[in-house]
Structure formats: structure tokens, C-alpha cells
PDB file of C-alpha atoms in Angstrom:
ATOM      1  CA  ALA A  12      70.406  61.790 181.027  1.00 77.00           C
ATOM      2  CA  GLN A  13      70.187  62.548 184.574  1.00 85.00           C
ATOM      3  CA  LYS A  14      72.911  59.399 186.914  1.00 91.00           C
ATOM      4  CA  VAL A  15      73.559  59.600 190.525  1.00 95.00           C
ATOM      5  CA  THR A  16      76.188  57.720 191.716  1.00 96.00           C
ATOM      6  CA  GLN A  17      76.618  56.495 195.211  1.00 96.00           C
ATOM      7  CA  ALA A  18      79.685  54.390 195.681  1.00 95.00           C
ATOM      8  CA  GLN A  19      79.793  53.236 198.718  1.00 96.00           C
ATOM      9  CA  THR A  20      77.744  50.012 199.073  1.00 95.00           C
ATOM     10  CA  GLU A  21      78.646  49.197 202.788  1.00 96.00           C
ATOM     11  CA  ILE A  22      79.819  51.420 205.114  1.00 97.00           C
ATOM     12  CA  SER A  23      80.498  50.059 209.066  1.00 97.00           C
ATOM     13  CA  VAL A  24      81.792  52.868 211.503  1.00 97.00           C
ATOM     14  CA  VAL A  25      81.367  52.391 216.114  1.00 97.00           C
ATOM     15  CA  GLU A  26      79.178  54.828 217.849  1.00 97.00           C
ATOM     16  CA  LYS A  27      80.974  58.264 218.001  1.00 97.00           C
ATOM     17  CA  GLU A  28      82.470  57.901 214.886  1.00 97.00           C
ATOM     18  CA  ASP A  29      82.172  60.954 211.996  1.00 97.00           C
ATOM     19  CA  VAL A  30      80.866  58.788 209.015  1.00 97.00           C
ATOM     20  CA  THR A  31      80.791  61.013 205.568  1.00 97.00           C
ATOM     21  CA  LEU A  32      78.244  58.883 202.792  1.00 98.00           C
ATOM     22  CA  ASP A  33      78.721  60.345 199.442  1.00 97.00           C
ATOM     23  CA  CYS A  34      76.845  61.322 196.132  1.00 97.00           C
ATOM     24  CA  VAL A  35      78.580  62.076 192.955  1.00 98.00           C
ATOM     25  CA  TYR A  36      75.498  63.627 190.176  1.00 97.00           C
ATOM     26  CA  GLU A  37      75.046  64.467 186.342  1.00 95.00           C
ATOM     27  CA  THR A  38      72.259  66.757 184.706  1.00 91.00           C
ATOM     28  CA  ARG A  39      72.742  68.898 182.208  1.00 89.00           C
ATOM     29  CA  ASP A  40      70.031  70.714 183.091  1.00 86.00           C
ATOM     30  CA  THR A  41      70.889  73.944 185.502  1.00 86.00           C
ATOM     31  CA  THR A  42      68.233  74.070 187.753  1.00 85.00           C
ATOM     32  CA  TYR A  43      68.066  70.713 189.902  1.00 89.00           C
ATOM     33  CA  TYR A  44      67.025  69.626 193.137  1.00 89.00           C
ATOM     34  CA  LEU A  45      68.785  66.947 195.586  1.00 92.00           C
ATOM     35  CA  PHE A  46      67.590  65.189 198.042  1.00 92.00           C
ATOM     36  CA  TRP A  47      69.437  62.514 201.152  1.00 95.00           C
ATOM     37  CA  TYR A  48      66.419  59.795 202.309  1.00 94.00           C
ATOM     38  CA  LYS A  49      66.648  57.807 205.128  1.00 96.00           C
ATOM     39  CA  GLN A  50      65.404  53.858 205.044  1.00 95.00           C
ATOM     40  CA  PRO A  51      65.483  52.197 208.340  1.00 95.00           C
ATOM     41  CA  PRO A  52      65.637  49.070 209.256  1.00 93.00           C
ATOM     42  CA  SER A  53      61.391  49.459 209.030  1.00 91.00           C
ATOM     43  CA  GLY A  54      61.474  49.873 205.815  1.00 91.00           C
ATOM     44  CA  GLU A  55      59.886  53.098 204.814  1.00 91.00           C
ATOM     45  CA  LEU A  56      61.893  56.378 203.160  1.00 92.00           C
ATOM     46  CA  VAL A  57      62.103  59.588 205.295  1.00 91.00           C
ATOM     47  CA  PHE A  58      62.799  62.240 203.473  1.00 89.00           C
ATOM     48  CA  LEU A  59      65.884  63.926 204.492  1.00 92.00           C
ATOM     49  CA  ILE A  60      66.757  67.374 202.791  1.00 89.00           C
ATOM     50  CA  ARG A  61      66.570  69.900 199.939  1.00 87.00           C
ATOM     51  CA  ARG A  62      69.089  71.544 197.731  1.00 88.00           C
ATOM     52  CA  ASN A  63      68.414  73.481 194.844  1.00 86.00           C
ATOM     53  CA  SER A  64      71.233  74.422 192.263  1.00 88.00           C
ATOM     54  CA  PHE A  65      71.452  77.814 192.795  1.00 86.00           C
ATOM     55  CA  ASP A  66      72.427  77.686 196.699  1.00 83.00           C
ATOM     56  CA  GLU A  67      75.441  76.189 196.986  1.00 81.00           C
ATOM     57  CA  GLN A  68      75.281  77.184 200.974  1.00 80.00           C
ATOM     58  CA  ASN A  69      75.991  73.772 203.855  1.00 82.00           C
ATOM     59  CA  GLU A  70      73.847  73.067 206.071  1.00 83.00           C
ATOM     60  CA  ILE A  71      73.861  71.459 209.388  1.00 84.00           C
ATOM     61  CA  SER A  72      70.400  69.980 211.069  1.00 86.00           C
ATOM     62  CA  GLY A  73      72.142  68.786 215.057  1.00 91.00           C
ATOM     63  CA  ARG A  74      74.664  66.069 213.895  1.00 93.00           C
ATOM     64  CA  TYR A  75      73.804  65.677 210.462  1.00 94.00           C
ATOM     65  CA  SER A  76      75.083  68.121 208.020  1.00 92.00           C
ATOM     66  CA  TRP A  77      75.147  68.671 204.010  1.00 92.00           C
ATOM     67  CA  ASN A  78      77.908  69.590 201.690  1.00 93.00           C
ATOM     68  CA  PHE A  79      76.872  70.395 197.893  1.00 93.00           C
ATOM     69  CA  GLN A  80      79.711  71.558 195.954  1.00 93.00           C
ATOM     70  CA  LYS A  81      79.124  71.783 192.111  1.00 92.00           C
ATOM     71  CA  SER A  82      82.589  71.882 191.180  1.00 92.00           C
ATOM     72  CA  THR A  83      82.573  68.362 191.515  1.00 94.00           C
ATOM     73  CA  SER A  84      79.026  67.852 192.167  1.00 95.00           C
ATOM     74  CA  SER A  85      78.599  65.805 194.901  1.00 96.00           C
ATOM     75  CA  PHE A  86      76.281  66.542 197.982  1.00 95.00           C
ATOM     76  CA  ASN A  87      78.077  64.374 200.581  1.00 96.00           C
ATOM     77  CA  PHE A  88      76.015  64.212 203.700  1.00 96.00           C
ATOM     78  CA  THR A  89      78.324  63.934 207.131  1.00 96.00           C
ATOM     79  CA  ILE A  90      76.467  62.026 210.222  1.00 96.00           C
ATOM     80  CA  THR A  91      78.616  63.449 213.479  1.00 96.00           C
ATOM     81  CA  ALA A  92      79.236  61.260 216.232  1.00 96.00           C
ATOM     82  CA  SER A  93      76.932  58.723 215.035  1.00 97.00           C
ATOM     83  CA  GLN A  94      74.917  56.695 217.268  1.00 97.00           C
ATOM     84  CA  VAL A  95      72.910  52.726 216.403  1.00 96.00           C
ATOM     85  CA  VAL A  96      69.599  54.343 215.692  1.00 96.00           C
ATOM     86  CA  ASP A  97      71.546  56.328 212.317  1.00 97.00           C
ATOM     87  CA  SER A  98      71.686  52.520 211.120  1.00 97.00           C
ATOM     88  CA  ALA A  99      69.570  52.828 207.968  1.00 97.00           C
ATOM     89  CA  VAL A 100      70.779  52.917 204.083  1.00 96.00           C
ATOM     90  CA  TYR A 101      70.627  55.975 202.769  1.00 97.00           C
ATOM     91  CA  PHE A 102      69.639  57.096 199.023  1.00 96.00           C
ATOM     92  CA  CYS A 103      71.150  60.656 197.260  1.00 96.00           C
ATOM     93  CA  ALA A 104      68.031  61.548 194.930  1.00 93.00           C
ATOM     94  CA  LEU A 105      68.397  64.003 191.809  1.00 92.00           C
ATOM     95  CA  THR A 106      64.892  66.017 190.068  1.00 87.00           C
ATOM     96  CA  TYR A 107      65.446  68.683 187.408  1.00 78.00           C
ATOM     97  CA  TYR A 108      62.963  71.266 186.245  1.00 70.00           C
ATOM     98  CA  ARG A 109      62.798  72.661 183.333  1.00 62.00           C
ATOM     99  CA  GLY A 110      59.468  75.389 183.291  1.00 58.00           C
ATOM    100  CA  SER A 111      56.879  74.400 184.287  1.00 52.00           C
ATOM    101  CA  THR A 112      57.859  70.353 183.690  1.00 53.00           C
ATOM    102  CA  LEU A 113      58.809  68.462 186.954  1.00 60.00           C
ATOM    103  CA  GLY A 114      60.645  66.011 187.008  1.00 63.00           C
ATOM    104  CA  ARG A 115      61.007  62.919 187.383  1.00 74.00           C
ATOM    105  CA  LEU A 116      63.583  61.313 190.762  1.00 81.00           C
ATOM    106  CA  TYR A 117      66.291  59.684 190.139  1.00 89.00           C
ATOM    107  CA  PHE A 118      68.188  57.657 193.155  1.00 92.00           C
ATOM    108  CA  GLY A 119      71.421  55.793 193.687  1.00 94.00           C
ATOM    109  CA  ARG A 120      71.484  52.590 194.768  1.00 94.00           C
ATOM    110  CA  GLY A 121      72.463  53.419 198.529  1.00 95.00           C
ATOM    111  CA  THR A 122      74.830  53.137 201.683  1.00 96.00           C
ATOM    112  CA  GLN A 123      73.823  50.670 204.160  1.00 96.00           C
ATOM    113  CA  LEU A 124      75.699  52.578 207.477  1.00 98.00           C
ATOM    114  CA  THR A 125      75.962  49.964 210.354  1.00 97.00           C
ATOM    115  CA  VAL A 126      77.068  51.604 213.748  1.00 97.00           C
ATOM    116  CA  TRP A 127      78.042  49.241 215.911  1.00 97.00           C
ATOM    117  CA  PRO A 128      77.835  49.983 220.533  1.00 95.00           C
TER     118      PRO A 128
ATOM    119  CA  GLU B 417      47.553  63.002 208.540  1.00 80.00           C
ATOM    120  CA  ALA B 418      49.560  63.375 205.731  1.00 79.00           C
ATOM    121  CA  GLN B 419      49.744  60.245 203.868  1.00 92.00           C
ATOM    122  CA  VAL B 420      50.886  57.581 201.776  1.00 95.00           C
ATOM    123  CA  THR B 421      48.408  54.849 201.800  1.00 96.00           C
ATOM    124  CA  GLN B 422      49.564  51.438 200.207  1.00 97.00           C
ATOM    125  CA  ASN B 423      47.616  48.230 200.357  1.00 97.00           C
ATOM    126  CA  PRO B 424      48.306  45.473 200.663  1.00 96.00           C
ATOM    127  CA  ARG B 425      51.893  45.648 202.905  1.00 95.00           C
ATOM    128  CA  TYR B 426      52.842  41.866 201.721  1.00 96.00           C
ATOM    129  CA  LEU B 427      51.576  39.259 199.472  1.00 96.00           C
ATOM    130  CA  ILE B 428      52.180  36.174 198.602  1.00 96.00           C
ATOM    131  CA  THR B 429      50.882  35.162 195.224  1.00 94.00           C
ATOM    132  CA  VAL B 430      51.789  33.159 192.374  1.00 95.00           C
ATOM    133  CA  THR B 431      53.129  33.467 189.281  1.00 96.00           C
ATOM    134  CA  GLY B 432      49.755  34.233 186.622  1.00 95.00           C
ATOM    135  CA  LYS B 433      47.224  35.779 188.971  1.00 96.00           C
ATOM    136  CA  LYS B 434      46.280  39.440 188.333  1.00 96.00           C
ATOM    137  CA  LEU B 435      47.149  41.779 191.750  1.00 97.00           C
ATOM    138  CA  THR B 436      46.613  45.354 192.469  1.00 97.00           C
ATOM    139  CA  VAL B 437      48.448  46.970 194.581  1.00 98.00           C
ATOM    140  CA  THR B 438      46.241  50.593 195.612  1.00 98.00           C
ATOM    141  CA  CYS B 439      48.053  53.637 196.256  1.00 98.00           C
ATOM    142  CA  SER B 440      46.209  57.005 198.296  1.00 97.00           C
ATOM    143  CA  GLN B 441      47.660  60.279 199.309  1.00 96.00           C
ATOM    144  CA  ASN B 442      45.426  62.883 201.484  1.00 95.00           C
ATOM    145  CA  MET B 443      47.506  65.761 200.722  1.00 92.00           C
ATOM    146  CA  ASN B 444      46.480  66.712 197.015  1.00 92.00           C
ATOM    147  CA  HIS B 445      49.038  66.043 195.630  1.00 90.00           C
ATOM    148  CA  GLU B 446      49.534  66.286 191.624  1.00 88.00           C
ATOM    149  CA  TYR B 447      52.233  63.704 191.481  1.00 88.00           C
ATOM    150  CA  MET B 448      52.378  60.564 191.614  1.00 92.00           C
ATOM    151  CA  SER B 449      54.765  57.142 190.400  1.00 93.00           C
ATOM    152  CA  TRP B 450      55.703  53.346 191.217  1.00 96.00           C
ATOM    153  CA  TYR B 451      58.986  52.349 192.046  1.00 95.00           C
ATOM    154  CA  ARG B 452      60.756  49.032 192.532  1.00 96.00           C
ATOM    155  CA  GLN B 453      63.587  48.626 194.961  1.00 95.00           C
ATOM    156  CA  ASP B 454      65.520  45.567 194.931  1.00 93.00           C
ATOM    157  CA  PRO B 455      69.166  44.712 196.049  1.00 88.00           C
ATOM    158  CA  GLY B 456      71.570  46.615 194.833  1.00 84.00           C
ATOM    159  CA  LEU B 457      69.595  48.743 192.136  1.00 87.00           C
ATOM    160  CA  GLY B 458      68.349  51.403 194.919  1.00 88.00           C
ATOM    161  CA  LEU B 459      64.677  52.254 193.857  1.00 92.00           C
ATOM    162  CA  ARG B 460      63.569  52.342 190.110  1.00 92.00           C
ATOM    163  CA  GLN B 461      59.993  54.461 188.804  1.00 92.00           C
ATOM    164  CA  ILE B 462      58.359  51.672 187.165  1.00 95.00           C
ATOM    165  CA  TYR B 463      55.472  54.080 185.947  1.00 94.00           C
ATOM    166  CA  TYR B 464      54.049  58.547 187.419  1.00 90.00           C
ATOM    167  CA  SER B 465      51.282  60.250 186.574  1.00 90.00           C
ATOM    168  CA  MET B 466      51.650  64.148 186.376  1.00 85.00           C
ATOM    169  CA  ASN B 467      48.438  64.555 187.357  1.00 87.00           C
ATOM    170  CA  VAL B 468      44.710  62.857 186.773  1.00 91.00           C
ATOM    171  CA  GLU B 469      44.608  60.669 183.232  1.00 91.00           C
ATOM    172  CA  VAL B 470      47.958  61.600 182.492  1.00 89.00           C
ATOM    173  CA  THR B 471      50.510  59.077 183.430  1.00 92.00           C
ATOM    174  CA  ASP B 472      53.522  57.735 181.647  1.00 89.00           C
ATOM    175  CA  LYS B 473      56.616  54.975 181.905  1.00 90.00           C
ATOM    176  CA  GLY B 474      59.109  55.466 183.860  1.00 89.00           C
ATOM    177  CA  ASP B 475      62.251  53.427 183.519  1.00 88.00           C
ATOM    178  CA  VAL B 476      61.218  49.337 183.571  1.00 95.00           C
ATOM    179  CA  PRO B 477      57.108  49.720 182.971  1.00 96.00           C
ATOM    180  CA  GLU B 478      57.240  46.298 181.105  1.00 96.00           C
ATOM    181  CA  GLY B 479      54.930  44.171 183.382  1.00 97.00           C
ATOM    182  CA  TYR B 480      52.943  46.221 184.738  1.00 98.00           C
ATOM    183  CA  LYS B 481      50.016  49.030 184.236  1.00 97.00           C
ATOM    184  CA  VAL B 482      48.849  51.872 186.140  1.00 97.00           C
ATOM    185  CA  SER B 483      45.204  54.239 186.354  1.00 96.00           C
ATOM    186  CA  ARG B 484      44.788  57.511 187.266  1.00 96.00           C
ATOM    187  CA  LYS B 485      41.367  58.184 187.274  1.00 96.00           C
ATOM    188  CA  GLU B 486      41.390  60.145 190.553  1.00 96.00           C
ATOM    189  CA  LYS B 487      44.004  63.057 191.478  1.00 95.00           C
ATOM    190  CA  ARG B 488      44.215  60.867 194.672  1.00 96.00           C
ATOM    191  CA  ASN B 489      44.597  57.095 193.925  1.00 97.00           C
ATOM    192  CA  PHE B 490      47.150  55.230 192.123  1.00 97.00           C
ATOM    193  CA  PRO B 491      47.249  51.792 191.768  1.00 98.00           C
ATOM    194  CA  LEU B 492      49.781  49.603 190.269  1.00 98.00           C
ATOM    195  CA  ILE B 493      48.171  46.611 188.244  1.00 98.00           C
ATOM    196  CA  LEU B 494      50.610  43.779 187.279  1.00 97.00           C
ATOM    197  CA  GLU B 495      48.102  42.086 185.003  1.00 95.00           C
ATOM    198  CA  SER B 496      49.913  38.169 184.953  1.00 96.00           C
ATOM    199  CA  PRO B 497      52.977  38.910 187.444  1.00 97.00           C
ATOM    200  CA  SER B 498      55.869  36.664 187.249  1.00 97.00           C
ATOM    201  CA  PRO B 499      58.458  36.128 189.595  1.00 97.00           C
ATOM    202  CA  ASN B 500      60.936  38.650 188.767  1.00 96.00           C
ATOM    203  CA  GLN B 501      58.527  41.303 189.729  1.00 97.00           C
ATOM    204  CA  THR B 502      59.580  39.418 193.930  1.00 97.00           C
ATOM    205  CA  SER B 503      60.228  43.223 195.046  1.00 97.00           C
ATOM    206  CA  LEU B 504      59.421  46.126 197.884  1.00 97.00           C
ATOM    207  CA  TYR B 505      57.640  48.739 195.753  1.00 97.00           C
ATOM    208  CA  PHE B 506      56.584  52.540 196.784  1.00 96.00           C
ATOM    209  CA  CYS B 507      54.467  54.418 195.623  1.00 96.00           C
ATOM    210  CA  ALA B 508      54.874  58.405 196.695  1.00 93.00           C
ATOM    211  CA  SER B 509      53.072  61.880 195.527  1.00 92.00           C
ATOM    212  CA  SER B 510      53.918  65.665 195.150  1.00 86.00           C
ATOM    213  CA  GLY B 511      52.917  68.633 194.529  1.00 80.00           C
ATOM    214  CA  GLY B 512      53.164  69.689 191.286  1.00 65.00           C
ATOM    215  CA  GLN B 513      56.821  71.431 191.605  1.00 65.00           C
ATOM    216  CA  SER B 514      60.380  70.010 191.951  1.00 59.00           C
ATOM    217  CA  ASN B 515      61.107  70.502 194.990  1.00 63.00           C
ATOM    218  CA  GLN B 516      58.844  69.537 196.471  1.00 71.00           C
ATOM    219  CA  PRO B 517      60.053  66.086 199.102  1.00 75.00           C
ATOM    220  CA  GLN B 518      58.399  63.224 197.216  1.00 82.00           C
ATOM    221  CA  HIS B 519      56.283  61.432 199.958  1.00 89.00           C
ATOM    222  CA  PHE B 520      56.509  57.969 200.543  1.00 93.00           C
ATOM    223  CA  GLY B 521      53.835  55.404 201.105  1.00 95.00           C
ATOM    224  CA  ASP B 522      55.622  52.391 204.177  1.00 94.00           C
ATOM    225  CA  GLY B 523      55.794  49.962 200.934  1.00 95.00           C
ATOM    226  CA  THR B 524      54.661  46.357 199.592  1.00 97.00           C
ATOM    227  CA  ARG B 525      56.465  43.306 199.771  1.00 96.00           C
ATOM    228  CA  LEU B 526      55.321  40.857 196.293  1.00 97.00           C
ATOM    229  CA  SER B 527      56.299  38.098 195.938  1.00 97.00           C
ATOM    230  CA  ILE B 528      55.354  36.263 193.555  1.00 97.00           C
ATOM    231  CA  LEU B 529      56.124  31.998 193.483  1.00 95.00           C
TER     232      LEU B 529
END
């Protein structure tokens, strides 16, 4: 079975602090993909990053970075020097790939990040 | 512009009155799906479709119907809405490969009184 756990329901930080959002996943598939989505107060879902199970390189995009560790089944997301505009709900998601079959997307319950000025 | 369009964005209605939420995508995607988002539960999949005339149940299909007669459209039908279907609904689409991110519509907020 596939499962994504985001243990942090809510996080509050003050602007310019670094913050890490945790994501732990479960899957029996060897080929799978992990995603992070952002949901700002306006409600839309914004794709942030995709990672496949064969690529454990960390990725950095501006103030955002992602740490993928298969040994601990984790795909954590760090925001450096947080800003008020980073306030949002962040979702981690997992899908698998079996042959030519497209897998379903499984979401964690989300982490509400509030950045105070 | 590549997009997934849902309508309506907001709807308040009463128990038992059939309603349809439309979803249309202009990216020629094979895969489309519906999710509902409830506080503390994240997004849960209702139904999905791999292609035209191919649909399957997600995690919470009870009380919903879907159809996929054309590639671009994937309407969500509530034949007899009930208050426990009050939620925020998202339609999504993606290409035929798992590594492609799903593109989401802007959401439809349904309130069933």
C-alpha cells in the first residue's frame, strides 16, 4: 500500500528563519515519484517539485531545497530565509509506476506553514 | 495557456438536488481525476480516468458519479447531494506517465445545506 505521512500539522516561524517540512512515505514499488505542492491562501494547488526513486540527489531552487533519502523513506522540504509569502499549506504526494500503468497520486494531510513578519 | 478549468467555483445548494461540476483541460491529457479536500484529511481521490470511457474508483467514491465521453472533459456528478459532501473539490489532469505532475484546477467549493 502507498502512504504519505506529514507529521507536522502546523508550523509557525518568524520571517528569515529556516524551516523544514517533513514527509515520510511508504511504498512497495521500486519505481515511484514524489512531489511537493503548495496551496496558498487563495486555494489553488501549485506544483513545486518532482523526484523519482532513482535520483537521490538533493535539489535546490532559490530558497527552496529538497532532501530525498531512500534509506529513511523521507523527502523533506526546506525553505531558507522564509518570507511571509511562503505562508501556505504544503502537500507531499507519491505515485508509482508499474510498466505502462499510471499510478494514483497519494497525498499527505498537509502542513500549514505560517510565517510571521 | 495550458489549464484545467472547473465550474462553478462556488456553489451553495440543498440536500437532494442533483448537481454537476464540470472539468475541462486543454492539454490533451489522458489522465484526469477528482479529489476532495477536507480539513485535516488532505486530498482524497474520488474517481479517476485513464482515458476516454475508462474510469475507476478512488478512495472515496460513494455518492459520486463521473463520465469520460471526451478526452478533455471529466464532469463530477452528485445525484443526491448530502451535507457530508460539503467540501473543496479539485479536478486534475496529467499526461500518461507517472512522472508528470498533475495540473490542478482552481477548485470548487461546494456547500450542501
